[in-house]
mmCIF file of N, CA and C in Angstrom:
data_model
loop_
_atom_site.group_PDB
_atom_site.id
_atom_site.type_symbol
_atom_site.label_atom_id
_atom_site.label_comp_id
_atom_site.label_asym_id
_atom_site.label_seq_id
_atom_site.Cartn_x
_atom_site.Cartn_y
_atom_site.Cartn_z
ATOM 1 N N UNK A 27 2.255 17.525 -4.655
ATOM 2 C CA UNK A 27 1.744 16.664 -3.621
ATOM 3 C C UNK A 27 1.753 15.233 -4.145
ATOM 4 N N UNK A 28 2.339 14.304 -3.383
ATOM 5 C CA UNK A 28 2.504 12.939 -3.836
ATOM 6 C C UNK A 28 1.491 11.972 -3.249
ATOM 7 N N UNK A 29 1.596 10.734 -3.719
ATOM 8 C CA UNK A 29 0.670 9.681 -3.299
ATOM 9 C C UNK A 29 0.752 9.412 -1.804
ATOM 10 N N UNK A 30 1.957 9.273 -1.306
ATOM 11 C CA UNK A 30 2.134 8.989 0.122
ATOM 12 C C UNK A 30 1.602 10.145 0.959
ATOM 13 N N UNK A 31 1.871 11.354 0.524
ATOM 14 C CA UNK A 31 1.408 12.557 1.224
ATOM 15 C C UNK A 31 -0.118 12.565 1.334
ATOM 16 N N UNK A 32 -0.795 12.277 0.244
ATOM 17 C CA UNK A 32 -2.258 12.247 0.237
ATOM 18 C C UNK A 32 -2.760 11.122 1.144
ATOM 19 N N UNK A 33 -2.140 9.945 1.053
ATOM 20 C CA UNK A 33 -2.552 8.810 1.879
ATOM 21 C C UNK A 33 -2.393 9.121 3.366
ATOM 22 N N UNK A 34 -1.273 9.736 3.726
ATOM 23 C CA UNK A 34 -1.043 10.101 5.132
ATOM 24 C C UNK A 34 -2.070 11.136 5.585
ATOM 25 N N UNK A 35 -2.358 12.107 4.742
ATOM 26 C CA UNK A 35 -3.364 13.111 5.081
ATOM 27 C C UNK A 35 -4.724 12.482 5.338
ATOM 28 N N UNK A 36 -5.127 11.543 4.498
ATOM 29 C CA UNK A 36 -6.398 10.847 4.711
ATOM 30 C C UNK A 36 -6.357 10.020 5.993
ATOM 31 N N UNK A 37 -5.198 9.413 6.261
ATOM 32 C CA UNK A 37 -5.041 8.641 7.498
ATOM 33 C C UNK A 37 -5.146 9.515 8.732
ATOM 34 N N UNK A 38 -4.525 10.680 8.695
ATOM 35 C CA UNK A 38 -4.611 11.612 9.829
ATOM 36 C C UNK A 38 -6.050 12.066 10.039
ATOM 37 N N UNK A 39 -6.726 12.394 8.955
ATOM 38 C CA UNK A 39 -8.139 12.803 9.052
ATOM 39 C C UNK A 39 -8.975 11.688 9.673
ATOM 40 N N UNK A 40 -8.734 10.448 9.259
ATOM 41 C CA UNK A 40 -9.467 9.315 9.823
ATOM 42 C C UNK A 40 -9.184 9.176 11.322
ATOM 43 N N UNK A 41 -7.924 9.358 11.713
ATOM 44 C CA UNK A 41 -7.567 9.304 13.146
ATOM 45 C C UNK A 41 -8.300 10.376 13.934
ATOM 46 N N UNK A 42 -8.328 11.583 13.375
ATOM 47 C CA UNK A 42 -9.007 12.693 14.048
ATOM 48 C C UNK A 42 -10.511 12.441 14.190
ATOM 49 N N UNK A 43 -11.050 11.622 13.292
ATOM 50 C CA UNK A 43 -12.474 11.270 13.350
ATOM 51 C C UNK A 43 -12.721 10.053 14.249
ATOM 52 N N UNK A 44 -11.659 9.523 14.863
ATOM 53 C CA UNK A 44 -11.806 8.423 15.806
ATOM 54 C C UNK A 44 -11.613 7.031 15.227
ATOM 55 N N UNK A 45 -11.172 6.941 13.995
ATOM 56 C CA UNK A 45 -10.957 5.631 13.379
ATOM 57 C C UNK A 45 -9.568 5.104 13.711
ATOM 58 N N UNK A 46 -9.443 3.783 13.764
ATOM 59 C CA UNK A 46 -8.151 3.137 13.993
ATOM 60 C C UNK A 46 -7.456 2.962 12.646
ATOM 61 N N UNK A 47 -6.240 3.506 12.536
ATOM 62 C CA UNK A 47 -5.506 3.537 11.266
ATOM 63 C C UNK A 47 -4.131 2.931 11.455
ATOM 64 N N UNK A 48 -3.701 2.176 10.458
ATOM 65 C CA UNK A 48 -2.345 1.637 10.457
ATOM 66 C C UNK A 48 -1.693 1.978 9.127
ATOM 67 N N UNK A 49 -0.517 2.598 9.180
ATOM 68 C CA UNK A 49 0.274 2.919 7.994
ATOM 69 C C UNK A 49 1.464 1.979 7.941
ATOM 70 N N UNK A 50 1.688 1.396 6.775
ATOM 71 C CA UNK A 50 2.849 0.541 6.566
ATOM 72 C C UNK A 50 3.213 0.580 5.091
ATOM 73 N N UNK A 51 4.379 0.077 4.771
ATOM 74 C CA UNK A 51 4.705 -0.120 3.367
ATOM 75 C C UNK A 51 4.371 -1.569 3.022
ATOM 76 N N UNK A 52 4.130 -1.836 1.760
ATOM 77 C CA UNK A 52 3.811 -3.199 1.341
ATOM 78 C C UNK A 52 4.968 -4.156 1.658
ATOM 79 N N UNK A 53 6.236 -3.791 1.393
ATOM 80 C CA UNK A 53 7.319 -4.719 1.754
ATOM 81 C C UNK A 53 7.366 -5.035 3.251
ATOM 82 N N UNK A 54 7.150 -4.040 4.096
ATOM 83 C CA UNK A 54 7.145 -4.267 5.544
ATOM 84 C C UNK A 54 5.952 -5.150 5.938
ATOM 85 N N UNK A 55 4.808 -4.902 5.332
ATOM 86 C CA UNK A 55 3.620 -5.716 5.619
ATOM 87 C C UNK A 55 3.878 -7.177 5.268
ATOM 88 N N UNK A 56 4.430 -7.425 4.098
ATOM 89 C CA UNK A 56 4.701 -8.808 3.694
ATOM 90 C C UNK A 56 5.718 -9.456 4.632
ATOM 91 N N UNK A 57 6.762 -8.723 4.992
ATOM 92 C CA UNK A 57 7.759 -9.262 5.934
ATOM 93 C C UNK A 57 7.115 -9.607 7.268
ATOM 94 N N UNK A 58 6.259 -8.725 7.745
ATOM 95 C CA UNK A 58 5.584 -8.954 9.035
ATOM 96 C C UNK A 58 4.685 -10.190 8.969
ATOM 97 N N UNK A 59 3.942 -10.334 7.889
ATOM 98 C CA UNK A 59 3.066 -11.498 7.733
ATOM 99 C C UNK A 59 3.901 -12.784 7.693
ATOM 100 N N UNK A 60 5.003 -12.753 6.955
ATOM 101 C CA UNK A 60 5.872 -13.934 6.874
ATOM 102 C C UNK A 60 6.462 -14.283 8.239
ATOM 103 N N UNK A 61 6.891 -13.258 8.983
ATOM 104 C CA UNK A 61 7.428 -13.495 10.323
ATOM 105 C C UNK A 61 6.380 -14.142 11.219
ATOM 106 N N UNK A 62 5.172 -13.629 11.173
ATOM 107 C CA UNK A 62 4.097 -14.182 11.998
ATOM 108 C C UNK A 62 3.786 -15.626 11.606
ATOM 109 N N UNK A 63 3.839 -15.885 10.319
ATOM 110 C CA UNK A 63 3.604 -17.256 9.855
ATOM 111 C C UNK A 63 4.685 -18.182 10.410
ATOM 112 N N UNK A 64 5.939 -17.756 10.342
ATOM 113 C CA UNK A 64 7.052 -18.565 10.833
ATOM 114 C C UNK A 64 6.980 -18.767 12.347
ATOM 115 N N UNK A 65 6.511 -17.743 13.051
ATOM 116 C CA UNK A 65 6.419 -17.799 14.513
ATOM 117 C C UNK A 65 5.098 -18.399 14.989
ATOM 118 N N UNK A 66 4.273 -18.809 14.044
ATOM 119 C CA UNK A 66 2.954 -19.378 14.319
ATOM 120 C C UNK A 66 2.069 -18.417 15.127
ATOM 121 N N UNK A 67 2.171 -17.137 14.770
ATOM 122 C CA UNK A 67 1.332 -16.111 15.393
ATOM 123 C C UNK A 67 0.486 -15.405 14.336
ATOM 124 N N UNK A 68 0.316 -16.057 13.198
ATOM 125 C CA UNK A 68 -0.386 -15.434 12.080
ATOM 126 C C UNK A 68 -1.840 -15.130 12.407
ATOM 127 N N UNK A 69 -2.508 -16.023 13.112
ATOM 128 C CA UNK A 69 -3.925 -15.793 13.459
ATOM 129 C C UNK A 69 -4.069 -14.547 14.333
ATOM 130 N N UNK A 70 -3.172 -14.364 15.284
ATOM 131 C CA UNK A 70 -3.215 -13.171 16.140
ATOM 132 C C UNK A 70 -2.992 -11.917 15.313
ATOM 133 N N UNK A 71 -2.060 -11.989 14.353
ATOM 134 C CA UNK A 71 -1.819 -10.842 13.489
ATOM 135 C C UNK A 71 -3.052 -10.542 12.645
ATOM 136 N N UNK A 72 -3.677 -11.575 12.095
ATOM 137 C CA UNK A 72 -4.882 -11.383 11.290
ATOM 138 C C UNK A 72 -5.984 -10.714 12.106
ATOM 139 N N UNK A 73 -6.149 -11.155 13.345
ATOM 140 C CA UNK A 73 -7.170 -10.544 14.212
ATOM 141 C C UNK A 73 -6.888 -9.067 14.439
ATOM 142 N N UNK A 74 -5.638 -8.738 14.665
ATOM 143 C CA UNK A 74 -5.246 -7.343 14.864
ATOM 144 C C UNK A 74 -5.435 -6.555 13.573
ATOM 145 N N UNK A 75 -5.000 -7.121 12.456
ATOM 146 C CA UNK A 75 -5.094 -6.483 11.141
ATOM 147 C C UNK A 75 -6.543 -6.152 10.793
ATOM 148 N N UNK A 76 -7.444 -7.043 11.129
ATOM 149 C CA UNK A 76 -8.861 -6.851 10.816
ATOM 150 C C UNK A 76 -9.509 -5.769 11.666
ATOM 151 N N UNK A 77 -8.914 -5.417 12.786
ATOM 152 C CA UNK A 77 -9.500 -4.418 13.686
ATOM 153 C C UNK A 77 -9.280 -2.983 13.214
ATOM 154 N N UNK A 78 -8.313 -2.775 12.328
ATOM 155 C CA UNK A 78 -8.071 -1.422 11.827
ATOM 156 C C UNK A 78 -9.192 -1.012 10.885
ATOM 157 N N UNK A 79 -9.699 0.193 11.089
ATOM 158 C CA UNK A 79 -10.721 0.723 10.192
ATOM 159 C C UNK A 79 -10.118 1.080 8.844
ATOM 160 N N UNK A 80 -8.862 1.512 8.867
ATOM 161 C CA UNK A 80 -8.162 1.904 7.649
ATOM 162 C C UNK A 80 -6.730 1.388 7.713
ATOM 163 N N UNK A 81 -6.328 0.687 6.674
ATOM 164 C CA UNK A 81 -4.931 0.284 6.513
ATOM 165 C C UNK A 81 -4.405 1.007 5.280
ATOM 166 N N UNK A 82 -3.285 1.677 5.454
ATOM 167 C CA UNK A 82 -2.614 2.342 4.342
ATOM 168 C C UNK A 82 -1.383 1.514 4.016
ATOM 169 N N UNK A 83 -1.374 0.936 2.818
ATOM 170 C CA UNK A 83 -0.258 0.113 2.355
ATOM 171 C C UNK A 83 0.462 0.888 1.249
ATOM 172 N N UNK A 84 1.570 1.470 1.611
ATOM 173 C CA UNK A 84 2.318 2.361 0.723
ATOM 174 C C UNK A 84 3.323 1.566 -0.113
ATOM 175 N N UNK A 85 3.589 2.060 -1.307
ATOM 176 C CA UNK A 85 4.679 1.567 -2.151
ATOM 177 C C UNK A 85 4.458 0.168 -2.721
ATOM 178 N N UNK A 86 3.255 -0.121 -3.184
ATOM 179 C CA UNK A 86 2.999 -1.403 -3.847
ATOM 180 C C UNK A 86 3.782 -1.464 -5.155
ATOM 181 N N UNK A 87 4.605 -2.483 -5.297
ATOM 182 C CA UNK A 87 5.323 -2.691 -6.547
ATOM 183 C C UNK A 87 6.702 -2.084 -6.625
ATOM 184 N N UNK A 88 7.134 -1.342 -5.606
ATOM 185 C CA UNK A 88 8.478 -0.770 -5.641
ATOM 186 C C UNK A 88 9.528 -1.860 -5.472
ATOM 187 N N UNK A 89 9.198 -2.847 -4.647
ATOM 188 C CA UNK A 89 10.100 -3.967 -4.408
ATOM 189 C C UNK A 89 9.318 -5.235 -4.730
ATOM 190 N N UNK A 90 9.891 -6.087 -5.561
ATOM 191 C CA UNK A 90 9.187 -7.315 -5.928
ATOM 192 C C UNK A 90 9.216 -8.294 -4.756
ATOM 193 N N UNK A 91 8.264 -9.224 -4.759
ATOM 194 C CA UNK A 91 8.235 -10.240 -3.721
ATOM 195 C C UNK A 91 7.907 -11.587 -4.342
ATOM 196 N N UNK A 92 8.150 -12.629 -3.580
ATOM 197 C CA UNK A 92 7.992 -13.982 -4.100
ATOM 198 C C UNK A 92 6.531 -14.427 -4.094
ATOM 199 N N UNK A 93 6.299 -15.652 -4.571
ATOM 200 C CA UNK A 93 4.945 -16.186 -4.675
ATOM 201 C C UNK A 93 4.271 -16.264 -3.306
ATOM 202 N N UNK A 94 5.018 -16.690 -2.291
ATOM 203 C CA UNK A 94 4.462 -16.765 -0.939
ATOM 204 C C UNK A 94 4.026 -15.372 -0.468
ATOM 205 N N UNK A 95 4.866 -14.370 -0.700
ATOM 206 C CA UNK A 95 4.518 -13.004 -0.320
ATOM 207 C C UNK A 95 3.280 -12.516 -1.046
ATOM 208 N N UNK A 96 3.187 -12.844 -2.326
ATOM 209 C CA UNK A 96 2.008 -12.469 -3.118
ATOM 210 C C UNK A 96 0.745 -13.081 -2.533
ATOM 211 N N UNK A 97 0.831 -14.365 -2.239
ATOM 212 C CA UNK A 97 -0.343 -15.073 -1.707
ATOM 213 C C UNK A 97 -0.747 -14.547 -0.335
ATOM 214 N N UNK A 98 0.220 -14.280 0.515
ATOM 215 C CA UNK A 98 -0.088 -13.768 1.851
ATOM 216 C C UNK A 98 -0.684 -12.367 1.781
ATOM 217 N N UNK A 99 -0.119 -11.521 0.927
ATOM 218 C CA UNK A 99 -0.668 -10.176 0.762
ATOM 219 C C UNK A 99 -2.092 -10.248 0.226
ATOM 220 N N UNK A 100 -2.302 -11.074 -0.777
ATOM 221 C CA UNK A 100 -3.632 -11.261 -1.350
ATOM 222 C C UNK A 100 -4.627 -11.680 -0.270
ATOM 223 N N UNK A 101 -4.254 -12.667 0.528
ATOM 224 C CA UNK A 101 -5.138 -13.171 1.574
ATOM 225 C C UNK A 101 -5.497 -12.084 2.568
ATOM 226 N N UNK A 102 -4.512 -11.335 3.014
ATOM 227 C CA UNK A 102 -4.767 -10.315 4.037
ATOM 228 C C UNK A 102 -5.565 -9.138 3.496
ATOM 229 N N UNK A 103 -5.267 -8.700 2.291
ATOM 230 C CA UNK A 103 -6.039 -7.597 1.732
ATOM 231 C C UNK A 103 -7.450 -8.055 1.373
ATOM 232 N N UNK A 104 -7.598 -9.311 0.968
ATOM 233 C CA UNK A 104 -8.926 -9.845 0.659
ATOM 234 C C UNK A 104 -9.820 -9.893 1.895
ATOM 235 N N UNK A 105 -9.221 -10.110 3.053
ATOM 236 C CA UNK A 105 -9.994 -10.135 4.304
ATOM 237 C C UNK A 105 -10.716 -8.806 4.543
ATOM 238 N N UNK A 106 -10.139 -7.737 4.052
ATOM 239 C CA UNK A 106 -10.678 -6.400 4.288
ATOM 240 C C UNK A 106 -11.698 -5.983 3.234
ATOM 241 N N UNK A 107 -11.624 -6.602 2.064
ATOM 242 C CA UNK A 107 -12.442 -6.188 0.920
ATOM 243 C C UNK A 107 -13.921 -6.175 1.268
ATOM 244 N N UNK A 108 -14.546 -5.026 1.041
ATOM 245 C CA UNK A 108 -15.974 -4.879 1.293
ATOM 246 C C UNK A 108 -16.339 -4.684 2.747
ATOM 247 N N UNK A 109 -15.350 -4.753 3.648
ATOM 248 C CA UNK A 109 -15.639 -4.628 5.078
ATOM 249 C C UNK A 109 -14.926 -3.448 5.732
ATOM 250 N N UNK A 110 -13.696 -3.253 5.357
ATOM 251 C CA UNK A 110 -12.864 -2.208 5.955
ATOM 252 C C UNK A 110 -12.187 -1.428 4.836
ATOM 253 N N UNK A 111 -11.668 -0.263 5.169
ATOM 254 C CA UNK A 111 -11.037 0.599 4.164
ATOM 255 C C UNK A 111 -9.545 0.309 4.045
ATOM 256 N N UNK A 112 -9.074 0.376 2.814
ATOM 257 C CA UNK A 112 -7.669 0.166 2.526
ATOM 258 C C UNK A 112 -7.243 1.182 1.468
ATOM 259 N N UNK A 113 -6.100 1.812 1.701
ATOM 260 C CA UNK A 113 -5.496 2.696 0.708
ATOM 261 C C UNK A 113 -4.199 2.034 0.269
ATOM 262 N N UNK A 114 -4.027 1.932 -1.034
ATOM 263 C CA UNK A 114 -2.791 1.387 -1.578
ATOM 264 C C UNK A 114 -2.198 2.439 -2.506
ATOM 265 N N UNK A 115 -0.920 2.728 -2.320
ATOM 266 C CA UNK A 115 -0.239 3.641 -3.240
ATOM 267 C C UNK A 115 0.703 2.813 -4.107
ATOM 268 N N UNK A 116 0.798 3.203 -5.361
ATOM 269 C CA UNK A 116 1.665 2.497 -6.299
ATOM 270 C C UNK A 116 1.967 3.389 -7.490
ATOM 271 N N UNK A 117 3.074 3.110 -8.126
ATOM 272 C CA UNK A 117 3.408 3.772 -9.390
ATOM 273 C C UNK A 117 3.010 2.919 -10.581
ATOM 274 N N UNK A 118 2.528 1.709 -10.326
ATOM 275 C CA UNK A 118 2.223 0.773 -11.398
ATOM 276 C C UNK A 118 0.751 0.824 -11.778
ATOM 277 N N UNK A 119 0.487 0.851 -13.078
ATOM 278 C CA UNK A 119 -0.889 0.745 -13.558
ATOM 279 C C UNK A 119 -1.364 -0.688 -13.321
ATOM 280 N N UNK A 120 -2.676 -0.892 -13.337
ATOM 281 C CA UNK A 120 -3.219 -2.227 -13.117
ATOM 282 C C UNK A 120 -2.669 -3.230 -14.128
ATOM 283 N N UNK A 121 -2.402 -2.774 -15.342
ATOM 284 C CA UNK A 121 -1.865 -3.668 -16.366
ATOM 285 C C UNK A 121 -0.527 -4.274 -15.944
ATOM 286 N N UNK A 122 0.178 -3.601 -15.064
ATOM 287 C CA UNK A 122 1.502 -4.078 -14.640
ATOM 288 C C UNK A 122 1.472 -4.838 -13.314
ATOM 289 N N UNK A 123 0.313 -4.997 -12.711
ATOM 290 C CA UNK A 123 0.241 -5.695 -11.429
ATOM 291 C C UNK A 123 0.595 -7.168 -11.549
ATOM 292 N N UNK A 124 0.508 -7.711 -12.747
ATOM 293 C CA UNK A 124 0.937 -9.091 -12.956
ATOM 294 C C UNK A 124 2.400 -9.278 -12.602
ATOM 295 N N UNK A 125 3.193 -8.224 -12.744
ATOM 296 C CA UNK A 125 4.607 -8.267 -12.370
ATOM 297 C C UNK A 125 4.770 -8.439 -10.861
ATOM 298 N N UNK A 126 3.805 -7.941 -10.101
ATOM 299 C CA UNK A 126 3.867 -8.032 -8.648
ATOM 300 C C UNK A 126 3.417 -9.416 -8.186
ATOM 301 N N UNK A 127 2.250 -9.831 -8.658
ATOM 302 C CA UNK A 127 1.628 -11.048 -8.134
ATOM 303 C C UNK A 127 2.044 -12.318 -8.871
ATOM 304 N N UNK A 128 2.636 -12.197 -10.045
ATOM 305 C CA UNK A 128 3.199 -13.330 -10.771
ATOM 306 C C UNK A 128 2.188 -14.435 -11.055
ATOM 307 N N UNK A 129 0.925 -14.123 -10.999
ATOM 308 C CA UNK A 129 -0.135 -15.097 -11.257
ATOM 309 C C UNK A 129 -1.318 -14.318 -11.813
ATOM 310 N N UNK A 130 -1.683 -14.543 -13.072
ATOM 311 C CA UNK A 130 -2.745 -13.737 -13.682
ATOM 312 C C UNK A 130 -4.101 -13.872 -13.000
ATOM 313 N N UNK A 131 -4.419 -15.052 -12.484
ATOM 314 C CA UNK A 131 -5.705 -15.254 -11.807
ATOM 315 C C UNK A 131 -5.732 -14.476 -10.497
ATOM 316 N N UNK A 132 -4.651 -14.572 -9.716
ATOM 317 C CA UNK A 132 -4.582 -13.843 -8.451
ATOM 318 C C UNK A 132 -4.556 -12.332 -8.703
ATOM 319 N N UNK A 133 -3.871 -11.913 -9.733
ATOM 320 C CA UNK A 133 -3.815 -10.495 -10.074
ATOM 321 C C UNK A 133 -5.208 -9.967 -10.383
ATOM 322 N N UNK A 134 -5.941 -10.677 -11.220
ATOM 323 C CA UNK A 134 -7.302 -10.260 -11.579
ATOM 324 C C UNK A 134 -8.206 -10.233 -10.350
ATOM 325 N N UNK A 135 -8.069 -11.235 -9.499
ATOM 326 C CA UNK A 135 -8.895 -11.292 -8.283
ATOM 327 C C UNK A 135 -8.556 -10.138 -7.336
ATOM 328 N N UNK A 136 -7.273 -9.826 -7.203
ATOM 329 C CA UNK A 136 -6.857 -8.732 -6.322
ATOM 330 C C UNK A 136 -7.384 -7.401 -6.828
ATOM 331 N N UNK A 137 -7.227 -7.152 -8.114
ATOM 332 C CA UNK A 137 -7.717 -5.896 -8.688
ATOM 333 C C UNK A 137 -9.233 -5.807 -8.527
ATOM 334 N N UNK A 138 -9.921 -6.908 -8.763
ATOM 335 C CA UNK A 138 -11.376 -6.952 -8.623
ATOM 336 C C UNK A 138 -11.805 -6.595 -7.203
ATOM 337 N N UNK A 139 -11.158 -7.196 -6.209
ATOM 338 C CA UNK A 139 -11.522 -6.940 -4.807
ATOM 339 C C UNK A 139 -11.191 -5.510 -4.377
ATOM 340 N N UNK A 140 -10.032 -5.033 -4.805
ATOM 341 C CA UNK A 140 -9.597 -3.711 -4.364
ATOM 342 C C UNK A 140 -10.337 -2.568 -5.057
ATOM 343 N N UNK A 141 -10.816 -2.797 -6.252
ATOM 344 C CA UNK A 141 -11.484 -1.714 -6.978
ATOM 345 C C UNK A 141 -12.990 -1.701 -6.790
ATOM 346 N N UNK A 142 -13.544 -2.779 -6.228
ATOM 347 C CA UNK A 142 -14.990 -2.820 -5.998
ATOM 348 C C UNK A 142 -15.363 -1.778 -4.935
ATOM 349 N N UNK A 143 -16.302 -0.912 -5.256
ATOM 350 C CA UNK A 143 -16.762 0.153 -4.361
ATOM 351 C C UNK A 143 -15.592 0.989 -3.834
ATOM 352 N N UNK A 144 -14.728 1.393 -4.741
ATOM 353 C CA UNK A 144 -13.558 2.158 -4.312
ATOM 354 C C UNK A 144 -13.401 3.424 -5.135
ATOM 355 N N UNK A 145 -12.527 4.265 -4.655
ATOM 356 C CA UNK A 145 -12.127 5.468 -5.378
ATOM 357 C C UNK A 145 -10.711 5.238 -5.879
ATOM 358 N N UNK A 146 -10.486 5.549 -7.131
ATOM 359 C CA UNK A 146 -9.157 5.430 -7.706
ATOM 360 C C UNK A 146 -8.699 6.833 -8.088
ATOM 361 N N UNK A 147 -7.573 7.218 -7.548
ATOM 362 C CA UNK A 147 -7.027 8.539 -7.844
ATOM 363 C C UNK A 147 -5.770 8.332 -8.681
ATOM 364 N N UNK A 148 -5.823 8.772 -9.912
ATOM 365 C CA UNK A 148 -4.682 8.656 -10.809
ATOM 366 C C UNK A 148 -3.903 9.967 -10.726
ATOM 367 N N UNK A 149 -2.709 9.890 -10.203
ATOM 368 C CA UNK A 149 -1.906 11.089 -9.990
ATOM 369 C C UNK A 149 -0.763 11.133 -10.989
ATOM 370 N N UNK A 150 -1.083 11.518 -12.193
ATOM 371 C CA UNK A 150 -0.050 11.696 -13.206
ATOM 372 C C UNK A 150 0.500 13.106 -13.099
ATOM 373 N N UNK A 151 1.708 13.242 -13.497
ATOM 374 C CA UNK A 151 2.299 14.573 -13.487
ATOM 375 C C UNK A 151 3.772 14.501 -13.137
ATOM 376 N N UNK A 152 4.359 15.669 -13.048
ATOM 377 C CA UNK A 152 5.777 15.745 -12.738
ATOM 378 C C UNK A 152 6.025 15.398 -11.284
ATOM 379 N N UNK A 153 7.168 14.829 -11.039
ATOM 380 C CA UNK A 153 7.564 14.441 -9.690
ATOM 381 C C UNK A 153 7.838 15.683 -8.847
ATOM 382 N N UNK A 154 7.230 15.742 -7.668
ATOM 383 C CA UNK A 154 7.450 16.846 -6.748
ATOM 384 C C UNK A 154 8.899 16.824 -6.253
ATOM 385 N N UNK A 155 9.414 15.621 -5.977
ATOM 386 C CA UNK A 155 10.795 15.507 -5.507
ATOM 387 C C UNK A 155 11.779 15.980 -6.578
ATOM 388 N N UNK A 156 11.487 15.634 -7.821
ATOM 389 C CA UNK A 156 12.367 16.054 -8.915
ATOM 390 C C UNK A 156 12.365 17.573 -9.030
ATOM 391 N N UNK A 157 11.194 18.183 -8.894
ATOM 392 C CA UNK A 157 11.094 19.642 -8.948
ATOM 393 C C UNK A 157 11.924 20.268 -7.831
ATOM 394 N N UNK A 158 11.790 19.731 -6.609
ATOM 395 C CA UNK A 158 12.562 20.248 -5.477
ATOM 396 C C UNK A 158 14.060 20.082 -5.698
ATOM 397 N N UNK A 159 14.438 18.943 -6.255
ATOM 398 C CA UNK A 159 15.854 18.676 -6.504
ATOM 399 C C UNK A 159 16.418 19.670 -7.515
ATOM 400 N N UNK A 160 15.676 19.921 -8.577
ATOM 401 C CA UNK A 160 16.133 20.881 -9.588
ATOM 402 C C UNK A 160 16.275 22.279 -8.986
ATOM 403 N N UNK A 161 15.300 22.681 -8.167
ATOM 404 C CA UNK A 161 15.373 23.997 -7.515
ATOM 405 C C UNK A 161 16.575 24.059 -6.582
ATOM 406 N N UNK A 162 16.821 23.000 -5.846
ATOM 407 C CA UNK A 162 17.946 22.948 -4.912
ATOM 408 C C UNK A 162 19.258 23.050 -5.685
ATOM 409 N N UNK A 163 19.358 22.320 -6.798
ATOM 410 C CA UNK A 163 20.578 22.365 -7.599
ATOM 411 C C UNK A 163 20.814 23.763 -8.164
ATOM 412 N N UNK A 164 19.745 24.423 -8.593
ATOM 413 C CA UNK A 164 19.894 25.791 -9.112
ATOM 414 C C UNK A 164 20.390 26.727 -8.021
ATOM 415 N N UNK A 165 19.886 26.563 -6.807
ATOM 416 C CA UNK A 165 20.340 27.411 -5.695
ATOM 417 C C UNK A 165 21.817 27.145 -5.373
ATOM 418 N N UNK A 166 22.242 25.893 -5.496
ATOM 419 C CA UNK A 166 23.623 25.537 -5.218
ATOM 420 C C UNK A 166 24.570 26.207 -6.218
ATOM 421 N N UNK A 167 24.127 26.289 -7.462
ATOM 422 C CA UNK A 167 24.952 26.914 -8.509
ATOM 423 C C UNK A 167 25.063 28.412 -8.303
ATOM 424 N N UNK A 168 24.049 29.028 -7.713
ATOM 425 C CA UNK A 168 24.055 30.461 -7.472
ATOM 426 C C UNK A 168 24.898 30.841 -6.264
ATOM 427 N N UNK A 169 25.066 29.903 -5.354
ATOM 428 C CA UNK A 169 25.792 30.208 -4.112
ATOM 429 C C UNK A 169 27.285 30.217 -4.289
#
């Protein structure tokens, strides 16, 4: 069972309990925020973003982003800190988040906000996809 799978399961449970949930990937979220900024609709997006009881931001750190993207993501996730729930999935340990945000002060502030009154689930172990791939390859050799 993977990070995204667990996050989606929690999101579905929240929906069933009547909460408003939004699932996105971090790269898509940053692109959307940048588009809204360019179209001068950022305030409307922020208002909508704040209305979700739970935002699931999948794949933090899989794709790097620029300083503007870092700052916009920081701002939007900070708006939720202590008020609304956010799930972030990532393969990167906190020590490596500096690679994402490219600013040690912003990195420390982001980690501080996201970890305050939160649950951290460390999912170490073998890749489920890799296991499936190996099983599939073995079946192919037998056929």
